[in-house]
PDB file of C-alpha atoms in Angstrom:
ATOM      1  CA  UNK A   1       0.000   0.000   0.000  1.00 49.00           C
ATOM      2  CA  UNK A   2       1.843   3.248  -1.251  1.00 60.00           C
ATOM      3  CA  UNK A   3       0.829   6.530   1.192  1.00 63.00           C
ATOM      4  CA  UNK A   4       0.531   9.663  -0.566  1.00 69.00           C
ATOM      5  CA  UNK A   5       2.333  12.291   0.459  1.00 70.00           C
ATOM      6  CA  UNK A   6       1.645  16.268   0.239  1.00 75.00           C
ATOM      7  CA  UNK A   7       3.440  18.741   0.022  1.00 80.00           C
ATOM      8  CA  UNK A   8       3.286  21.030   3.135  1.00 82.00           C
ATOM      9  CA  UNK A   9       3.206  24.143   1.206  1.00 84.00           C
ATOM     10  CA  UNK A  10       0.687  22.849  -1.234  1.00 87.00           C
ATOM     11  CA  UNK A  11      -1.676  21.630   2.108  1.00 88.00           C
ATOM     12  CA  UNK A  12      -1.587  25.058   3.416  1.00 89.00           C
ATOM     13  CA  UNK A  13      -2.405  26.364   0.207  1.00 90.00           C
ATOM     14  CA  UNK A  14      -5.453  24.311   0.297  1.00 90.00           C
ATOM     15  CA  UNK A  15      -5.993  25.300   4.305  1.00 91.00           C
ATOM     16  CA  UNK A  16      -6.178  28.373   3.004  1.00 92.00           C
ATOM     17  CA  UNK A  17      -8.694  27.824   0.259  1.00 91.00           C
ATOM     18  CA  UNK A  18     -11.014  25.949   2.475  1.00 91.00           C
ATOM     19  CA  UNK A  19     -11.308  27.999   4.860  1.00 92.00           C
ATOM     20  CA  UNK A  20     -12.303  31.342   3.575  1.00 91.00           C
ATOM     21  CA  UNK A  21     -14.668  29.014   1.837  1.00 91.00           C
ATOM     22  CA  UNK A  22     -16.256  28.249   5.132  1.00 90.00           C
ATOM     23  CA  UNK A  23     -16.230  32.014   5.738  1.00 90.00           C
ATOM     24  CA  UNK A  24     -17.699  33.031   3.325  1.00 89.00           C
ATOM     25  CA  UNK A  25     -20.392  30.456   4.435  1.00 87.00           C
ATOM     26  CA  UNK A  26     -20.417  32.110   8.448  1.00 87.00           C
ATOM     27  CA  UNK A  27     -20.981  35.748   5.789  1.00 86.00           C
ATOM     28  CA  UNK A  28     -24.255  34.391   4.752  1.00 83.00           C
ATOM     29  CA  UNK A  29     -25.337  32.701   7.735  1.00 77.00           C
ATOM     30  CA  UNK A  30     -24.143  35.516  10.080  1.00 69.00           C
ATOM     31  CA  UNK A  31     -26.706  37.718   8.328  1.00 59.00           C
ATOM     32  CA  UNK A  32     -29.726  35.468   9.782  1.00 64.00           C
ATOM     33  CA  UNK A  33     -28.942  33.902  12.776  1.00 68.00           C
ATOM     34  CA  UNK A  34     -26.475  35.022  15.759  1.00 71.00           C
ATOM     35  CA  UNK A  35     -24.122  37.522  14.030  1.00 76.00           C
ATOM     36  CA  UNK A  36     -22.259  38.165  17.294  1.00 79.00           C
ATOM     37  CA  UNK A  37     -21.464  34.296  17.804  1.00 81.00           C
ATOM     38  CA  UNK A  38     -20.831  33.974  14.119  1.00 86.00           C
ATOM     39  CA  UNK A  39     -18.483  36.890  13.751  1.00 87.00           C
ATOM     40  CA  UNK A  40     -15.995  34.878  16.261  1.00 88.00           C
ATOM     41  CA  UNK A  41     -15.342  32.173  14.551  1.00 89.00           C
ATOM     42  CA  UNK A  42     -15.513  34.464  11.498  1.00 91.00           C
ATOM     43  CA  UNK A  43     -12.388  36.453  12.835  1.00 92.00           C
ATOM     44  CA  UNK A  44     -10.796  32.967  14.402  1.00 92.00           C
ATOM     45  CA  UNK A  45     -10.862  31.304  10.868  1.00 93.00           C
ATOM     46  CA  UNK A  46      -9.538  34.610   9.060  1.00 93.00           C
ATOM     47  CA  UNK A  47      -6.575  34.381  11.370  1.00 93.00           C
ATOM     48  CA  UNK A  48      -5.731  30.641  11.602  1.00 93.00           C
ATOM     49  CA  UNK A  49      -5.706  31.647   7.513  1.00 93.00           C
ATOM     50  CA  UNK A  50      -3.649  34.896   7.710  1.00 92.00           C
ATOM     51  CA  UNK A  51      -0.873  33.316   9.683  1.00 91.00           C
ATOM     52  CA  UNK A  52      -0.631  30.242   7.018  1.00 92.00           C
ATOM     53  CA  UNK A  53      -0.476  32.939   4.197  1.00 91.00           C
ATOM     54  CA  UNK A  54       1.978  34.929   6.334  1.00 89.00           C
ATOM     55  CA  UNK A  55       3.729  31.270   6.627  1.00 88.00           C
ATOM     56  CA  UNK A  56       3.656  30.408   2.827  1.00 87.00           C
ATOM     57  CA  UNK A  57       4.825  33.954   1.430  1.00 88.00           C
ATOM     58  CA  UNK A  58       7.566  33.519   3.685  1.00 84.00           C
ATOM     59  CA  UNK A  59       8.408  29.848   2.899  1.00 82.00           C
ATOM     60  CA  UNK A  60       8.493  31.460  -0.607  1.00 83.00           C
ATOM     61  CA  UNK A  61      10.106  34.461  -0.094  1.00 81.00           C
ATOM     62  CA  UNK A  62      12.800  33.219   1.311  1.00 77.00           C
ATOM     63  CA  UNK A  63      13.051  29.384  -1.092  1.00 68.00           C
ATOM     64  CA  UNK A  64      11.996  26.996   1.782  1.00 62.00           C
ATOM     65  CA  UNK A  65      14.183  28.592   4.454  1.00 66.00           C
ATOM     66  CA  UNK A  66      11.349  30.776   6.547  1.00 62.00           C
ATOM     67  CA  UNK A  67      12.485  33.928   8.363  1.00 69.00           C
ATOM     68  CA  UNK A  68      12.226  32.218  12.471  1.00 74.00           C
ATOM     69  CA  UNK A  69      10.029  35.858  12.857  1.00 77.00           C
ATOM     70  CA  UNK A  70       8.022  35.379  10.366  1.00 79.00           C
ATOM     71  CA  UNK A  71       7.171  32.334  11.717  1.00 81.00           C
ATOM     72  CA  UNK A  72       6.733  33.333  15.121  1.00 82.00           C
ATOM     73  CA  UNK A  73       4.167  35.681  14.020  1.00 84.00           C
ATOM     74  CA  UNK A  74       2.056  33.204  11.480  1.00 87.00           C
ATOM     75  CA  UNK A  75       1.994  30.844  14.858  1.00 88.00           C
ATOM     76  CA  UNK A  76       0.674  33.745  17.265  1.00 89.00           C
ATOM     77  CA  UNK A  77      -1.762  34.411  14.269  1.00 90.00           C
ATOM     78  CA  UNK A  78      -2.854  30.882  14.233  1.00 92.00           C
ATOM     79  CA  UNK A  79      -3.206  30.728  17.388  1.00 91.00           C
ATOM     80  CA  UNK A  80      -4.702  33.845  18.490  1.00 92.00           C
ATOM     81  CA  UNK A  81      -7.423  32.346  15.913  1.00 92.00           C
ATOM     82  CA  UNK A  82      -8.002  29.403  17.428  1.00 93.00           C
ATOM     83  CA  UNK A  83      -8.627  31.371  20.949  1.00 93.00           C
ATOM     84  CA  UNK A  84     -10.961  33.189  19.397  1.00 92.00           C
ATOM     85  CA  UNK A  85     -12.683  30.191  17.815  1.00 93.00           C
ATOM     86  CA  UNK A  86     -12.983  28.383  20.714  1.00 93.00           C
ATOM     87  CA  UNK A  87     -13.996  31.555  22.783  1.00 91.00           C
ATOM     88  CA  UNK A  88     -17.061  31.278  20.360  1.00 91.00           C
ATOM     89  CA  UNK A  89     -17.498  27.788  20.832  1.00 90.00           C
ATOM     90  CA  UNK A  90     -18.120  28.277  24.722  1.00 90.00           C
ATOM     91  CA  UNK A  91     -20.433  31.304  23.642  1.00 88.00           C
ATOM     92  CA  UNK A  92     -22.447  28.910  21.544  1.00 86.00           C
ATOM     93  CA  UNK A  93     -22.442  26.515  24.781  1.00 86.00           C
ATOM     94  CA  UNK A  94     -22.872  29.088  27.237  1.00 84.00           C
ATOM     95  CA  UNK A  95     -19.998  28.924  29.206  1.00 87.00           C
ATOM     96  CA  UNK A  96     -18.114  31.814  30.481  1.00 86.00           C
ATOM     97  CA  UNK A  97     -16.486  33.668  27.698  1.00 86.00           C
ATOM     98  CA  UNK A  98     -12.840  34.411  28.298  1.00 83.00           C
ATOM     99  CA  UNK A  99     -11.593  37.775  26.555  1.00 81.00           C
ATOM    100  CA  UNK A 100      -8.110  37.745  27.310  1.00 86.00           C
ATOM    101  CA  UNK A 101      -7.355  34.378  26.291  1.00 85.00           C
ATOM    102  CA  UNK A 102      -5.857  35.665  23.185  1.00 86.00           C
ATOM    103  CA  UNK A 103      -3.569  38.158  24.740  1.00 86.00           C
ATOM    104  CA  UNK A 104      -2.070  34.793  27.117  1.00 87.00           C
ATOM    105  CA  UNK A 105      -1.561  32.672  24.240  1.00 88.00           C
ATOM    106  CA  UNK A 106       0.242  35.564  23.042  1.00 87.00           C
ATOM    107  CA  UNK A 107       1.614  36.734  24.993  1.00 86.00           C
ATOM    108  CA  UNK A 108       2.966  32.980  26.387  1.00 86.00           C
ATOM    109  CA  UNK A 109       4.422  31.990  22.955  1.00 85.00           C
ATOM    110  CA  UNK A 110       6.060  35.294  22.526  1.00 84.00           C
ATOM    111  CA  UNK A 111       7.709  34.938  25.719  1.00 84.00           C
ATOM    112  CA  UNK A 112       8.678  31.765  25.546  1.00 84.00           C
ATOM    113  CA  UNK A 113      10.376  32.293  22.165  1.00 79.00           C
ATOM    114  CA  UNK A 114      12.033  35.367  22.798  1.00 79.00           C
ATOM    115  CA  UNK A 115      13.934  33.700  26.178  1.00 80.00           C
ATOM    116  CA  UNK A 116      14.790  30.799  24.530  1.00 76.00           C
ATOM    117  CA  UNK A 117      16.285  32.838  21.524  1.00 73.00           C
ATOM    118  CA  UNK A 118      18.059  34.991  23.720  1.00 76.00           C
ATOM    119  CA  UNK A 119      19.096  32.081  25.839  1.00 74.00           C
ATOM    120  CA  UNK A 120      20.913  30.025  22.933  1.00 72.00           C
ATOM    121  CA  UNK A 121      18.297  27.289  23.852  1.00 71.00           C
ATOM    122  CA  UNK A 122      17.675  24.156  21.725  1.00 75.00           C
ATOM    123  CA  UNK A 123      14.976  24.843  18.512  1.00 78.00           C
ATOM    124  CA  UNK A 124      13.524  21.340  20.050  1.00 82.00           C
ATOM    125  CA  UNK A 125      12.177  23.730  22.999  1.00 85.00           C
ATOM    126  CA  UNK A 126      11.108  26.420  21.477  1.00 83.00           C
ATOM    127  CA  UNK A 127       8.955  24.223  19.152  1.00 85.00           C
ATOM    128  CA  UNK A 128       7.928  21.737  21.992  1.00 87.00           C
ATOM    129  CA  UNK A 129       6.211  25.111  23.476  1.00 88.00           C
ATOM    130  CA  UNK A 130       4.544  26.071  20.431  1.00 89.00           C
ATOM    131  CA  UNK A 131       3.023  22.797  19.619  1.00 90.00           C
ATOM    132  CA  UNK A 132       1.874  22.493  23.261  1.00 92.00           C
ATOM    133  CA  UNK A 133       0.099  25.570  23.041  1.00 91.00           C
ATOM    134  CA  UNK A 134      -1.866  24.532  20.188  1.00 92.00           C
ATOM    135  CA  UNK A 135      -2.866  21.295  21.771  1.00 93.00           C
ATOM    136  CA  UNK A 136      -3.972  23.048  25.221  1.00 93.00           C
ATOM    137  CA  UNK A 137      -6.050  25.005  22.968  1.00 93.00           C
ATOM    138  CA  UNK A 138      -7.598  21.890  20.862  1.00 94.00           C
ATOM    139  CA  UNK A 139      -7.975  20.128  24.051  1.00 94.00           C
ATOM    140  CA  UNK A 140      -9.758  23.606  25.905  1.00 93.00           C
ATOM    141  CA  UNK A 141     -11.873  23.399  22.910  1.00 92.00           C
ATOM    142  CA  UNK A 142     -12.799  19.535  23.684  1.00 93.00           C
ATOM    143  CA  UNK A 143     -13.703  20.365  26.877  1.00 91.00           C
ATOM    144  CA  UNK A 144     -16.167  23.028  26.136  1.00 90.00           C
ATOM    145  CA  UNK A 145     -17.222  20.769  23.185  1.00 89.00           C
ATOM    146  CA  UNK A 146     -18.818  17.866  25.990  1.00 85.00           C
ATOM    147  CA  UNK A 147     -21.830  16.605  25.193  1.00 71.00           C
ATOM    148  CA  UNK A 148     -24.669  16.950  27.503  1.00 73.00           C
ATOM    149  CA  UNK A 149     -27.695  14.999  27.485  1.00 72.00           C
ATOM    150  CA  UNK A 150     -28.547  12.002  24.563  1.00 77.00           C
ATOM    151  CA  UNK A 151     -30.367  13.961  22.853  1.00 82.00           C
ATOM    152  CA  UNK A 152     -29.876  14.717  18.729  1.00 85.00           C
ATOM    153  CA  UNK A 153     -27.960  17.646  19.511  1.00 85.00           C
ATOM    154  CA  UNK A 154     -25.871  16.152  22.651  1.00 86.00           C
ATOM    155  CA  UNK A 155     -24.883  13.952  20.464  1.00 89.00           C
ATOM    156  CA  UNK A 156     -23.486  15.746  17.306  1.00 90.00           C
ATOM    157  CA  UNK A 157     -21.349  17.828  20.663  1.00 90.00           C
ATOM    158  CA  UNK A 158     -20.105  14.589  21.318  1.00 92.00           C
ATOM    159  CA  UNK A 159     -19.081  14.061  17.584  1.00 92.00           C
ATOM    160  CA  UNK A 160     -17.547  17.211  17.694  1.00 93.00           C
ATOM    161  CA  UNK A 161     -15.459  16.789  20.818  1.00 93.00           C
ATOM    162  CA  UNK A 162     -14.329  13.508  19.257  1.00 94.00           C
ATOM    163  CA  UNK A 163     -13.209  15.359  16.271  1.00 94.00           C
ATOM    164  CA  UNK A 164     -11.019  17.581  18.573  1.00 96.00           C
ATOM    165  CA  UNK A 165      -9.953  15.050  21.041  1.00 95.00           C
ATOM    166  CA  UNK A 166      -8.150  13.153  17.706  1.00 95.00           C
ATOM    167  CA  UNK A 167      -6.326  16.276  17.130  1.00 95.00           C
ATOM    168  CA  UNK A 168      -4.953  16.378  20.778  1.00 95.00           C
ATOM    169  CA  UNK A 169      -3.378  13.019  20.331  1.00 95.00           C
ATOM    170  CA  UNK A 170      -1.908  13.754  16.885  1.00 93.00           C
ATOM    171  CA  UNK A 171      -0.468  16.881  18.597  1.00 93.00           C
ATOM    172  CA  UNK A 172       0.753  14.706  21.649  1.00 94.00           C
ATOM    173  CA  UNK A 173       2.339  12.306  19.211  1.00 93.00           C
ATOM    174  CA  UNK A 174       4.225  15.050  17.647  1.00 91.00           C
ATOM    175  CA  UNK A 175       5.605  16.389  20.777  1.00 91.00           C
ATOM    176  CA  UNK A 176       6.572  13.112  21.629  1.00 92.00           C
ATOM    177  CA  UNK A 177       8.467  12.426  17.901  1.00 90.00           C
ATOM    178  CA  UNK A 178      10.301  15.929  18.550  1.00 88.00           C
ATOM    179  CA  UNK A 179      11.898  15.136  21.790  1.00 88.00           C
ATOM    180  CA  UNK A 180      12.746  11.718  20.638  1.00 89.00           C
ATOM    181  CA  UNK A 181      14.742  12.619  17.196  1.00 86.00           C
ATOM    182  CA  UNK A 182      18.340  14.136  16.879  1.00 81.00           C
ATOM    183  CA  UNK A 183      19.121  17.750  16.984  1.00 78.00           C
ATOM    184  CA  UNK A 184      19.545  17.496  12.791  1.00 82.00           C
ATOM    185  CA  UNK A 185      16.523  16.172  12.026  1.00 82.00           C
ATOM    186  CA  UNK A 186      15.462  19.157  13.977  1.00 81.00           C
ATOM    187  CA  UNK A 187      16.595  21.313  11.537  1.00 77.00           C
ATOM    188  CA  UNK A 188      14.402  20.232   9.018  1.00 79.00           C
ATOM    189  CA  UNK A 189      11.287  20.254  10.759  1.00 79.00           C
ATOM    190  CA  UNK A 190       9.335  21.774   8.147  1.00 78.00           C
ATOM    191  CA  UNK A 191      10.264  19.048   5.828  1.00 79.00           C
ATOM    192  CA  UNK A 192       8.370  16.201   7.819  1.00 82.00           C
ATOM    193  CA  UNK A 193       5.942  14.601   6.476  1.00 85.00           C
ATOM    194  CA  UNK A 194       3.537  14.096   9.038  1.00 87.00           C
ATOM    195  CA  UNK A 195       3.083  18.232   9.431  1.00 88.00           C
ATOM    196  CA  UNK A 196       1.333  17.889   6.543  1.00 88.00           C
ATOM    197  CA  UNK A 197      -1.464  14.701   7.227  1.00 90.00           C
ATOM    198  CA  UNK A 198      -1.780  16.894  11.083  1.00 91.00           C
ATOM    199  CA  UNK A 199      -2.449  20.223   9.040  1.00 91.00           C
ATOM    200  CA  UNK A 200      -5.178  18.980   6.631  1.00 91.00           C
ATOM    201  CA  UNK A 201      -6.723  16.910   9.524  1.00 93.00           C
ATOM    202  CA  UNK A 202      -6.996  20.033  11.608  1.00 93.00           C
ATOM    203  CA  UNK A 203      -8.550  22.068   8.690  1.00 93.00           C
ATOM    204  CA  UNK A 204     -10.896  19.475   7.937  1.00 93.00           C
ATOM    205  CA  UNK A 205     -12.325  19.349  11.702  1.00 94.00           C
ATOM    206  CA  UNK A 206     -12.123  22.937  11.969  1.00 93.00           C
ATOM    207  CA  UNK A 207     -14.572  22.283   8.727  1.00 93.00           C
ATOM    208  CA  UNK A 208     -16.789  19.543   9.956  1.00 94.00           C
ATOM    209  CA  UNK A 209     -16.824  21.081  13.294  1.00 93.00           C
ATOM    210  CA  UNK A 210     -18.088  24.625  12.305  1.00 92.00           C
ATOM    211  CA  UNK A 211     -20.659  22.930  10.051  1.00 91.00           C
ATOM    212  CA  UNK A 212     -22.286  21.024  12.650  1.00 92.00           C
ATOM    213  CA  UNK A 213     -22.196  23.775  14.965  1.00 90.00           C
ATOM    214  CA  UNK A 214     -24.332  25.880  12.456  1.00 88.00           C
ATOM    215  CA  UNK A 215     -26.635  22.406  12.089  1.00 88.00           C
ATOM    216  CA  UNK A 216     -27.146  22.917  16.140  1.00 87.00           C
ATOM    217  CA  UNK A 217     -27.620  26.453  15.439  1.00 85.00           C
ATOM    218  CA  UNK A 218     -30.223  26.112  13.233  1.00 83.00           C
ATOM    219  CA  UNK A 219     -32.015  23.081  14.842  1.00 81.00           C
ATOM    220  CA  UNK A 220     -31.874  24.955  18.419  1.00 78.00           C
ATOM    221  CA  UNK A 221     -33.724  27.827  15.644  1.00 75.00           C
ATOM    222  CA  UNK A 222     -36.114  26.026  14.447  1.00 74.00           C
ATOM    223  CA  UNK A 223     -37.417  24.259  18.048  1.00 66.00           C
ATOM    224  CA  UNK A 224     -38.180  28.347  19.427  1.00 65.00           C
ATOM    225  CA  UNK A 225     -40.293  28.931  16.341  1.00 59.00           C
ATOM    226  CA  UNK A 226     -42.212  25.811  17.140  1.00 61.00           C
ATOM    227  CA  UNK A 227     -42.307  26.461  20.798  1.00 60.00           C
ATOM    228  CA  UNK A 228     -43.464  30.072  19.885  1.00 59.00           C
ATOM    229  CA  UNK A 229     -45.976  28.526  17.073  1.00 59.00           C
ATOM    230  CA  UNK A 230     -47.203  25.986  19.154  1.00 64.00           C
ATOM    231  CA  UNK A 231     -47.136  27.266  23.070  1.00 61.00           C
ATOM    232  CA  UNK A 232     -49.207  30.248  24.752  1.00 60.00           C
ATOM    233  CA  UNK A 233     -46.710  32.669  25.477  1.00 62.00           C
ATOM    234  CA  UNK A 234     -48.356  33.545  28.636  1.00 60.00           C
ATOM    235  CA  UNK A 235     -49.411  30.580  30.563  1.00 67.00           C
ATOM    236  CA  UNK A 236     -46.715  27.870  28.699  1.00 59.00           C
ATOM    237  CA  UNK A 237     -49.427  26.011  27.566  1.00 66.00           C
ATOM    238  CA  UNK A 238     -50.592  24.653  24.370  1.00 61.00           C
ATOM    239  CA  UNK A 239     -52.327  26.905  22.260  1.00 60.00           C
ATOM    240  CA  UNK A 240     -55.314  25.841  19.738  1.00 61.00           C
ATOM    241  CA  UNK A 241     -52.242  24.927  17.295  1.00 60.00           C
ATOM    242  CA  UNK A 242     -50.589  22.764  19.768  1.00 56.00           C
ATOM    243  CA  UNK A 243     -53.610  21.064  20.949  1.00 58.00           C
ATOM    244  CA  UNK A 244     -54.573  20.422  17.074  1.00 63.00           C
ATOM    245  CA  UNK A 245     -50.983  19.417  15.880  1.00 62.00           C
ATOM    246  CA  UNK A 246     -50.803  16.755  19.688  1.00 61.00           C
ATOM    247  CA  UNK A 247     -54.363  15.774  18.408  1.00 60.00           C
TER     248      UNK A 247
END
């Protein structure tokens, strides 16, 4: 059996493409239903796609040797993305809402970096740090993503905390290759293979994901127009419509 492999710069091309696809999408849906909750993951997807473009002018820019700050920066951007998409995802729940999550992922990779730089540290730290970053956030987002209930939509929660619990333990696995390997092989982190298969898995949750969360959106919709249709707003009761559609 012969794996296919991509080419990292041609997956984050295609990261790219898909998701201002799905933007575009949240642009149309936004305009009907819950534009505040919409316009997070909005400006969350629009970021995780900035700092991939930032990433691939660079790679290109530079012929497959990326400037270490411009790379810095397209990770902040990615993750200050995925803060903010989670942050929406606990909206949609209706958890507590943290607003300077952002600035501490930030502000925590930036800080991290910089010492280590300055420091004459190992790269294999520096990237250990950034990778755990983005699996505290996948694995934040799994925990605001538990299901409650077995109901239809309880269930398509748990689906989508599945989703991001299988991107937690590809990230785990590749913070466990990167302390394992030799300080060359290091070097040419960019080059593995696997960084590709983890990228185009994450897009494509990030895609199934936001897609079922609109389907919960619109479901959650659809049951207050029937409770509104079909229940006397004053007493809770069924009104002549209920009583004739329970008949």
């Amino acid at each position: 059996m012969i794996i296919p492999v991509f080419d990292l710069n041609s997956v984050i091309l295609t990261s790219i493409a898909l998701t201002t696809s799905l933007v575009l999408v949240l642009v149309v849906f936004g305009a009907y239903q819950q534009r505040a909750l919409v316009t997070r993951w909005m400006y969350g997807l629009l970021l995780i796609a900035s700092g991939l473009g930032m990433y691939l002018i660079s790679d290109m820019v530079t012929k497959h040797r990326p400037d270490y700050i411009a790379v810095v920066a397209a990770v902040c951007l990615v993750s200050v993305g995925m803060s903010v998409y989670v942050n929406g995802i606990r909206m949609l729940r209706g958890y507590r809402v943290y607003r300077y999550l952002s600035l501490v992922v930030v502000t925590t990779i930036l800080a991290s970096d910089v010492f280590l730089l300055n420091m004459h540290v190992s790269l294999r730290w520096a990237l250990a740090i950034n990778i755990l970053v983005q699996l505290w956030l996948f694995a934040y987002g799994c925990r605001s993503l538990t299901g409650k209930g077995r109901d239809f939509i309880g269930h398509v929660f748990w689906i989508c905390c599945s989703l991001f619990a299988i991107v937690v333990l590809l990230l785990s696995g590749l913070a466990v290759k990167l302390m394992l390997v030799t300080g060359q092989q290091i070097l040419h982190f960019t080059d593995w293979v696997i960084l590709s298969y983890i990228l185009l898995l994450i897009v494509m949750v990030l895609t199934i994901v936001t897609s079922l969360l609109l389907l919960i959106m619109n479901v959650r919709t659809q049951a207050g127009l029937q409770a509104i249709a079909t229940l006397d707003g004053l007493t809770g009761v069924l009104n002549r419509r209920g009583l004739q559609d329970a008949a």
